[in-house]
């Protein structure tokens, strides 16, 4: 019979798996409590870093419908549940791992897609969502101004062409 505290832990993690955009599984062996606190702060409000037993985490992931990451739950494992911008959380983990080699990114899941450790590192190399959106808005604004220039040029070109035709007809009519 399962102990109530373990049942509660599994239910809590299952809800986190369901309600988060993604989850990154890491190995944390060798990190001190102070370093783990620093890691939690570096992730900000976008992610919740949780150390848990592999068996309970695997049961919670399976209950949430995520079966593809079972092989990541070996050795010491902790999960960063990402609720905000996944790029920012991936950058936080990558940067912390650079300074603390004891933190190893094993892999994860993002919006139902399984990611390898390399894919998470590539995700960390992307610019933040806000930067990408502002670049997109700038590009769209530039295209709109180009389109406006083209649309303004068409009537003025038509007027110049009509004036040139009229002048040519006047020359031909005056030459006869």
JSON list of C-alpha atoms in Angstrom, two decimals:
[
{"chain": "A", "resi": 1, "resn": "UNK", "atom": "CA", "xyz": [0.00, 0.00, 0.00]},
{"chain": "A", "resi": 2, "resn": "UNK", "atom": "CA", "xyz": [1.34, 3.41, -0.99]},
{"chain": "A", "resi": 3, "resn": "UNK", "atom": "CA", "xyz": [2.16, 5.90, 1.71]},
{"chain": "A", "resi": 4, "resn": "UNK", "atom": "CA", "xyz": [0.04, 9.08, 1.64]},
{"chain": "A", "resi": 5, "resn": "UNK", "atom": "CA", "xyz": [3.08, 11.37, 1.42]},
{"chain": "A", "resi": 6, "resn": "UNK", "atom": "CA", "xyz": [4.32, 9.53, -1.67]},
{"chain": "A", "resi": 7, "resn": "UNK", "atom": "CA", "xyz": [0.86, 9.61, -3.26]},
{"chain": "A", "resi": 8, "resn": "UNK", "atom": "CA", "xyz": [0.70, 13.37, -2.64]},
{"chain": "A", "resi": 9, "resn": "UNK", "atom": "CA", "xyz": [4.19, 13.86, -4.13]},
{"chain": "A", "resi": 10, "resn": "UNK", "atom": "CA", "xyz": [3.25, 11.90, -7.27]},
{"chain": "A", "resi": 11, "resn": "UNK", "atom": "CA", "xyz": [-0.01, 13.84, -7.69]},
{"chain": "A", "resi": 12, "resn": "UNK", "atom": "CA", "xyz": [1.80, 17.15, -7.27]},
{"chain": "A", "resi": 13, "resn": "UNK", "atom": "CA", "xyz": [4.45, 16.26, -9.86]},
{"chain": "A", "resi": 14, "resn": "UNK", "atom": "CA", "xyz": [1.82, 14.86, -12.23]},
{"chain": "A", "resi": 15, "resn": "UNK", "atom": "CA", "xyz": [0.02, 18.21, -12.09]},
{"chain": "A", "resi": 16, "resn": "UNK", "atom": "CA", "xyz": [3.29, 20.03, -12.72]},
{"chain": "A", "resi": 17, "resn": "UNK", "atom": "CA", "xyz": [4.00, 17.84, -15.76]},
{"chain": "A", "resi": 18, "resn": "UNK", "atom": "CA", "xyz": [0.48, 18.55, -17.09]},
{"chain": "A", "resi": 19, "resn": "UNK", "atom": "CA", "xyz": [0.45, 22.29, -16.35]},
{"chain": "A", "resi": 20, "resn": "UNK", "atom": "CA", "xyz": [3.95, 23.19, -17.51]},
{"chain": "A", "resi": 21, "resn": "UNK", "atom": "CA", "xyz": [5.16, 23.99, -21.04]},
{"chain": "A", "resi": 22, "resn": "UNK", "atom": "CA", "xyz": [8.04, 21.63, -20.55]},
{"chain": "A", "resi": 23, "resn": "UNK", "atom": "CA", "xyz": [10.31, 19.82, -18.17]},
{"chain": "A", "resi": 24, "resn": "UNK", "atom": "CA", "xyz": [14.10, 19.46, -18.17]},
{"chain": "A", "resi": 25, "resn": "UNK", "atom": "CA", "xyz": [15.64, 16.50, -16.36]},
{"chain": "A", "resi": 26, "resn": "UNK", "atom": "CA", "xyz": [19.08, 17.07, -14.84]},
{"chain": "A", "resi": 27, "resn": "UNK", "atom": "CA", "xyz": [21.63, 15.21, -12.76]},
{"chain": "A", "resi": 28, "resn": "UNK", "atom": "CA", "xyz": [22.72, 17.23, -9.76]},
{"chain": "A", "resi": 29, "resn": "UNK", "atom": "CA", "xyz": [25.18, 14.98, -7.91]},
{"chain": "A", "resi": 30, "resn": "UNK", "atom": "CA", "xyz": [27.88, 17.05, -6.26]},
{"chain": "A", "resi": 31, "resn": "UNK", "atom": "CA", "xyz": [25.90, 20.27, -5.92]},
{"chain": "A", "resi": 32, "resn": "UNK", "atom": "CA", "xyz": [25.58, 21.75, -2.46]},
{"chain": "A", "resi": 33, "resn": "UNK", "atom": "CA", "xyz": [22.32, 23.00, -0.98]},
{"chain": "A", "resi": 34, "resn": "UNK", "atom": "CA", "xyz": [23.55, 26.57, -1.50]},
{"chain": "A", "resi": 35, "resn": "UNK", "atom": "CA", "xyz": [24.26, 25.85, -5.18]},
{"chain": "A", "resi": 36, "resn": "UNK", "atom": "CA", "xyz": [20.79, 24.33, -5.62]},
{"chain": "A", "resi": 37, "resn": "UNK", "atom": "CA", "xyz": [19.27, 27.47, -4.11]},
{"chain": "A", "resi": 38, "resn": "UNK", "atom": "CA", "xyz": [21.35, 29.59, -6.47]},
{"chain": "A", "resi": 39, "resn": "UNK", "atom": "CA", "xyz": [20.13, 27.45, -9.40]},
{"chain": "A", "resi": 40, "resn": "UNK", "atom": "CA", "xyz": [16.51, 27.92, -8.35]},
{"chain": "A", "resi": 41, "resn": "UNK", "atom": "CA", "xyz": [17.04, 31.70, -8.21]},
{"chain": "A", "resi": 42, "resn": "UNK", "atom": "CA", "xyz": [18.77, 31.74, -11.61]},
{"chain": "A", "resi": 43, "resn": "UNK", "atom": "CA", "xyz": [15.77, 30.02, -13.21]},
{"chain": "A", "resi": 44, "resn": "UNK", "atom": "CA", "xyz": [13.54, 32.87, -12.04]},
{"chain": "A", "resi": 45, "resn": "UNK", "atom": "CA", "xyz": [9.78, 32.64, -11.97]},
{"chain": "A", "resi": 46, "resn": "UNK", "atom": "CA", "xyz": [9.61, 30.71, -15.26]},
{"chain": "A", "resi": 47, "resn": "UNK", "atom": "CA", "xyz": [10.69, 27.40, -13.81]},
{"chain": "A", "resi": 48, "resn": "UNK", "atom": "CA", "xyz": [10.37, 25.35, -10.65]},
{"chain": "A", "resi": 49, "resn": "UNK", "atom": "CA", "xyz": [13.34, 23.08, -9.88]},
{"chain": "A", "resi": 50, "resn": "UNK", "atom": "CA", "xyz": [12.45, 19.98, -7.92]},
{"chain": "A", "resi": 51, "resn": "UNK", "atom": "CA", "xyz": [14.57, 17.13, -6.62]},
{"chain": "A", "resi": 52, "resn": "UNK", "atom": "CA", "xyz": [12.58, 13.91, -6.34]},
{"chain": "A", "resi": 53, "resn": "UNK", "atom": "CA", "xyz": [12.97, 10.16, -6.32]},
{"chain": "A", "resi": 54, "resn": "UNK", "atom": "CA", "xyz": [13.26, 8.65, -9.78]},
{"chain": "A", "resi": 55, "resn": "UNK", "atom": "CA", "xyz": [10.51, 6.09, -9.22]},
{"chain": "A", "resi": 56, "resn": "UNK", "atom": "CA", "xyz": [8.00, 8.71, -8.07]},
{"chain": "A", "resi": 57, "resn": "UNK", "atom": "CA", "xyz": [8.96, 11.11, -10.88]},
{"chain": "A", "resi": 58, "resn": "UNK", "atom": "CA", "xyz": [8.61, 8.36, -13.49]},
{"chain": "A", "resi": 59, "resn": "UNK", "atom": "CA", "xyz": [5.17, 7.41, -12.13]},
{"chain": "A", "resi": 60, "resn": "UNK", "atom": "CA", "xyz": [4.10, 11.07, -12.22]},
{"chain": "A", "resi": 61, "resn": "UNK", "atom": "CA", "xyz": [5.36, 11.56, -15.79]},
{"chain": "A", "resi": 62, "resn": "UNK", "atom": "CA", "xyz": [3.57, 8.41, -16.95]},
{"chain": "A", "resi": 63, "resn": "UNK", "atom": "CA", "xyz": [0.37, 9.53, -15.21]},
{"chain": "A", "resi": 64, "resn": "UNK", "atom": "CA", "xyz": [0.66, 12.83, -17.09]},
{"chain": "A", "resi": 65, "resn": "UNK", "atom": "CA", "xyz": [0.95, 10.91, -20.38]},
{"chain": "A", "resi": 66, "resn": "UNK", "atom": "CA", "xyz": [4.71, 11.37, -20.83]},
{"chain": "A", "resi": 67, "resn": "UNK", "atom": "CA", "xyz": [6.24, 7.93, -21.29]},
{"chain": "A", "resi": 68, "resn": "UNK", "atom": "CA", "xyz": [9.14, 8.72, -23.61]},
{"chain": "A", "resi": 69, "resn": "UNK", "atom": "CA", "xyz": [11.52, 10.07, -20.95]},
{"chain": "A", "resi": 70, "resn": "UNK", "atom": "CA", "xyz": [11.57, 7.08, -18.58]},
{"chain": "A", "resi": 71, "resn": "UNK", "atom": "CA", "xyz": [15.19, 6.27, -19.47]},
{"chain": "A", "resi": 72, "resn": "UNK", "atom": "CA", "xyz": [16.32, 9.72, -18.19]},
{"chain": "A", "resi": 73, "resn": "UNK", "atom": "CA", "xyz": [15.41, 8.82, -14.61]},
{"chain": "A", "resi": 74, "resn": "UNK", "atom": "CA", "xyz": [18.64, 7.10, -13.64]},
{"chain": "A", "resi": 75, "resn": "UNK", "atom": "CA", "xyz": [21.10, 8.23, -11.01]},
{"chain": "A", "resi": 76, "resn": "UNK", "atom": "CA", "xyz": [20.39, 11.46, -9.19]},
{"chain": "A", "resi": 77, "resn": "UNK", "atom": "CA", "xyz": [17.63, 13.32, -11.01]},
{"chain": "A", "resi": 78, "resn": "UNK", "atom": "CA", "xyz": [15.85, 16.61, -10.61]},
{"chain": "A", "resi": 79, "resn": "UNK", "atom": "CA", "xyz": [13.26, 18.23, -12.82]},
{"chain": "A", "resi": 80, "resn": "UNK", "atom": "CA", "xyz": [12.95, 21.86, -13.85]},
{"chain": "A", "resi": 81, "resn": "UNK", "atom": "CA", "xyz": [9.26, 22.40, -14.64]},
{"chain": "A", "resi": 82, "resn": "UNK", "atom": "CA", "xyz": [9.05, 25.29, -17.14]},
{"chain": "A", "resi": 83, "resn": "UNK", "atom": "CA", "xyz": [5.91, 27.40, -16.99]},
{"chain": "A", "resi": 84, "resn": "UNK", "atom": "CA", "xyz": [7.08, 30.51, -18.84]},
{"chain": "A", "resi": 85, "resn": "UNK", "atom": "CA", "xyz": [9.54, 31.13, -21.64]},
{"chain": "A", "resi": 86, "resn": "UNK", "atom": "CA", "xyz": [11.37, 27.83, -22.27]},
{"chain": "A", "resi": 87, "resn": "UNK", "atom": "CA", "xyz": [14.32, 29.65, -23.84]},
{"chain": "A", "resi": 88, "resn": "UNK", "atom": "CA", "xyz": [14.96, 31.64, -20.66]},
{"chain": "A", "resi": 89, "resn": "UNK", "atom": "CA", "xyz": [14.81, 28.50, -18.49]},
{"chain": "A", "resi": 90, "resn": "UNK", "atom": "CA", "xyz": [17.13, 26.62, -20.87]},
{"chain": "A", "resi": 91, "resn": "UNK", "atom": "CA", "xyz": [19.60, 29.53, -20.76]},
{"chain": "A", "resi": 92, "resn": "UNK", "atom": "CA", "xyz": [19.48, 29.56, -16.97]},
{"chain": "A", "resi": 93, "resn": "UNK", "atom": "CA", "xyz": [20.26, 25.84, -16.81]},
{"chain": "A", "resi": 94, "resn": "UNK", "atom": "CA", "xyz": [22.98, 26.05, -19.47]},
{"chain": "A", "resi": 95, "resn": "UNK", "atom": "CA", "xyz": [24.70, 29.02, -17.84]},
{"chain": "A", "resi": 96, "resn": "UNK", "atom": "CA", "xyz": [24.55, 27.42, -14.39]},
{"chain": "A", "resi": 97, "resn": "UNK", "atom": "CA", "xyz": [25.95, 24.18, -15.80]},
{"chain": "A", "resi": 98, "resn": "UNK", "atom": "CA", "xyz": [28.89, 26.11, -17.32]},
{"chain": "A", "resi": 99, "resn": "UNK", "atom": "CA", "xyz": [29.83, 27.46, -13.90]},
{"chain": "A", "resi": 100, "resn": "UNK", "atom": "CA", "xyz": [28.95, 24.22, -12.05]},
{"chain": "A", "resi": 101, "resn": "UNK", "atom": "CA", "xyz": [29.92, 21.14, -14.07]},
{"chain": "A", "resi": 102, "resn": "UNK", "atom": "CA", "xyz": [28.18, 18.93, -11.50]},
{"chain": "A", "resi": 103, "resn": "UNK", "atom": "CA", "xyz": [24.86, 19.91, -13.08]},
{"chain": "A", "resi": 104, "resn": "UNK", "atom": "CA", "xyz": [24.29, 17.76, -16.16]},
{"chain": "A", "resi": 105, "resn": "UNK", "atom": "CA", "xyz": [21.32, 18.27, -18.47]},
{"chain": "A", "resi": 106, "resn": "UNK", "atom": "CA", "xyz": [19.98, 14.82, -19.39]},
{"chain": "A", "resi": 107, "resn": "UNK", "atom": "CA", "xyz": [17.08, 15.80, -21.64]},
{"chain": "A", "resi": 108, "resn": "UNK", "atom": "CA", "xyz": [13.47, 16.77, -21.35]},
{"chain": "A", "resi": 109, "resn": "UNK", "atom": "CA", "xyz": [10.15, 17.40, -22.95]},
{"chain": "A", "resi": 110, "resn": "UNK", "atom": "CA", "xyz": [8.71, 20.60, -24.45]},
{"chain": "A", "resi": 111, "resn": "UNK", "atom": "CA", "xyz": [5.04, 20.84, -25.46]},
{"chain": "A", "resi": 112, "resn": "UNK", "atom": "CA", "xyz": [4.85, 17.04, -25.69]},
{"chain": "A", "resi": 113, "resn": "UNK", "atom": "CA", "xyz": [8.02, 16.66, -27.81]},
{"chain": "A", "resi": 114, "resn": "UNK", "atom": "CA", "xyz": [10.98, 14.83, -26.30]},
{"chain": "A", "resi": 115, "resn": "UNK", "atom": "CA", "xyz": [14.23, 16.82, -26.39]},
{"chain": "A", "resi": 116, "resn": "UNK", "atom": "CA", "xyz": [17.76, 15.54, -26.05]},
{"chain": "A", "resi": 117, "resn": "UNK", "atom": "CA", "xyz": [20.36, 17.40, -24.00]},
{"chain": "A", "resi": 118, "resn": "UNK", "atom": "CA", "xyz": [21.82, 18.86, -27.22]},
{"chain": "A", "resi": 119, "resn": "UNK", "atom": "CA", "xyz": [18.41, 20.12, -28.33]},
{"chain": "A", "resi": 120, "resn": "UNK", "atom": "CA", "xyz": [17.93, 21.85, -24.97]},
{"chain": "A", "resi": 121, "resn": "UNK", "atom": "CA", "xyz": [21.34, 23.51, -25.39]},
{"chain": "A", "resi": 122, "resn": "UNK", "atom": "CA", "xyz": [20.30, 24.67, -28.88]},
{"chain": "A", "resi": 123, "resn": "UNK", "atom": "CA", "xyz": [17.09, 26.03, -27.39]},
{"chain": "A", "resi": 124, "resn": "UNK", "atom": "CA", "xyz": [19.22, 28.00, -24.94]},
{"chain": "A", "resi": 125, "resn": "UNK", "atom": "CA", "xyz": [21.09, 29.58, -27.86]},
{"chain": "A", "resi": 126, "resn": "UNK", "atom": "CA", "xyz": [17.88, 31.12, -29.21]},
{"chain": "A", "resi": 127, "resn": "UNK", "atom": "CA", "xyz": [16.93, 34.66, -28.39]},
{"chain": "A", "resi": 128, "resn": "UNK", "atom": "CA", "xyz": [14.12, 35.24, -25.93]},
{"chain": "A", "resi": 129, "resn": "UNK", "atom": "CA", "xyz": [10.51, 35.30, -27.07]},
{"chain": "A", "resi": 130, "resn": "UNK", "atom": "CA", "xyz": [10.26, 39.07, -26.58]},
{"chain": "A", "resi": 131, "resn": "UNK", "atom": "CA", "xyz": [13.35, 39.74, -28.73]},
{"chain": "A", "resi": 132, "resn": "UNK", "atom": "CA", "xyz": [12.08, 37.45, -31.49]},
{"chain": "A", "resi": 133, "resn": "UNK", "atom": "CA", "xyz": [8.64, 39.11, -31.42]},
{"chain": "A", "resi": 134, "resn": "UNK", "atom": "CA", "xyz": [10.16, 42.59, -31.60]},
{"chain": "A", "resi": 135, "resn": "UNK", "atom": "CA", "xyz": [12.32, 41.54, -34.57]},
{"chain": "A", "resi": 136, "resn": "UNK", "atom": "CA", "xyz": [9.24, 40.12, -36.28]},
{"chain": "A", "resi": 137, "resn": "UNK", "atom": "CA", "xyz": [7.29, 43.32, -35.64]},
{"chain": "A", "resi": 138, "resn": "UNK", "atom": "CA", "xyz": [10.17, 45.40, -37.03]},
{"chain": "A", "resi": 139, "resn": "UNK", "atom": "CA", "xyz": [10.36, 43.23, -40.14]},
{"chain": "A", "resi": 140, "resn": "UNK", "atom": "CA", "xyz": [6.60, 43.47, -40.66]},
{"chain": "A", "resi": 141, "resn": "UNK", "atom": "CA", "xyz": [6.69, 47.25, -40.22]},
{"chain": "A", "resi": 142, "resn": "UNK", "atom": "CA", "xyz": [9.48, 47.49, -42.78]},
{"chain": "A", "resi": 143, "resn": "UNK", "atom": "CA", "xyz": [7.52, 45.39, -45.27]},
{"chain": "A", "resi": 144, "resn": "UNK", "atom": "CA", "xyz": [4.42, 47.56, -44.73]},
{"chain": "A", "resi": 145, "resn": "UNK", "atom": "CA", "xyz": [6.35, 50.74, -45.47]},
{"chain": "A", "resi": 146, "resn": "UNK", "atom": "CA", "xyz": [7.82, 49.12, -48.60]},
{"chain": "A", "resi": 147, "resn": "UNK", "atom": "CA", "xyz": [4.34, 48.11, -49.73]},
{"chain": "A", "resi": 148, "resn": "UNK", "atom": "CA", "xyz": [3.05, 51.63, -49.08]},
{"chain": "A", "resi": 149, "resn": "UNK", "atom": "CA", "xyz": [5.88, 53.05, -51.20]},
{"chain": "A", "resi": 150, "resn": "UNK", "atom": "CA", "xyz": [5.01, 50.69, -54.05]},
{"chain": "A", "resi": 151, "resn": "UNK", "atom": "CA", "xyz": [1.31, 51.52, -53.84]},
{"chain": "A", "resi": 152, "resn": "UNK", "atom": "CA", "xyz": [2.07, 55.26, -53.82]},
{"chain": "A", "resi": 153, "resn": "UNK", "atom": "CA", "xyz": [4.44, 54.89, -56.75]},
{"chain": "A", "resi": 154, "resn": "UNK", "atom": "CA", "xyz": [1.86, 53.21, -58.98]},
{"chain": "A", "resi": 155, "resn": "UNK", "atom": "CA", "xyz": [-0.55, 56.18, -59.28]},
{"chain": "A", "resi": 156, "resn": "UNK", "atom": "CA", "xyz": [2.25, 58.72, -59.69]},
{"chain": "A", "resi": 157, "resn": "UNK", "atom": "CA", "xyz": [3.89, 56.56, -62.38]},
{"chain": "A", "resi": 158, "resn": "UNK", "atom": "CA", "xyz": [0.53, 56.26, -64.12]},
{"chain": "A", "resi": 159, "resn": "UNK", "atom": "CA", "xyz": [0.11, 60.05, -64.07]},
{"chain": "A", "resi": 160, "resn": "UNK", "atom": "CA", "xyz": [3.62, 60.57, -65.47]},
{"chain": "A", "resi": 161, "resn": "UNK", "atom": "CA", "xyz": [2.95, 58.00, -68.21]},
{"chain": "A", "resi": 162, "resn": "UNK", "atom": "CA", "xyz": [-0.36, 59.64, -69.15]},
{"chain": "A", "resi": 163, "resn": "UNK", "atom": "CA", "xyz": [1.33, 63.07, -69.19]},
{"chain": "A", "resi": 164, "resn": "UNK", "atom": "CA", "xyz": [4.10, 61.71, -71.43]},
{"chain": "A", "resi": 165, "resn": "UNK", "atom": "CA", "xyz": [1.53, 60.18, -73.81]},
{"chain": "A", "resi": 166, "resn": "UNK", "atom": "CA", "xyz": [-0.42, 63.45, -73.88]},
{"chain": "A", "resi": 167, "resn": "UNK", "atom": "CA", "xyz": [2.75, 65.42, -74.59]},
{"chain": "A", "resi": 168, "resn": "UNK", "atom": "CA", "xyz": [3.68, 62.98, -77.35]},
{"chain": "A", "resi": 169, "resn": "UNK", "atom": "CA", "xyz": [0.21, 63.28, -78.90]},
{"chain": "A", "resi": 170, "resn": "UNK", "atom": "CA", "xyz": [0.42, 67.07, -78.69]},
{"chain": "A", "resi": 171, "resn": "UNK", "atom": "CA", "xyz": [3.78, 66.95, -80.47]},
{"chain": "A", "resi": 172, "resn": "UNK", "atom": "CA", "xyz": [2.43, 64.63, -83.14]},
{"chain": "A", "resi": 173, "resn": "UNK", "atom": "CA", "xyz": [-0.77, 66.66, -83.48]},
{"chain": "A", "resi": 174, "resn": "UNK", "atom": "CA", "xyz": [1.20, 69.91, -83.76]},
{"chain": "A", "resi": 175, "resn": "UNK", "atom": "CA", "xyz": [3.62, 68.42, -86.34]},
{"chain": "A", "resi": 176, "resn": "UNK", "atom": "CA", "xyz": [0.84, 67.53, -88.80]}
]
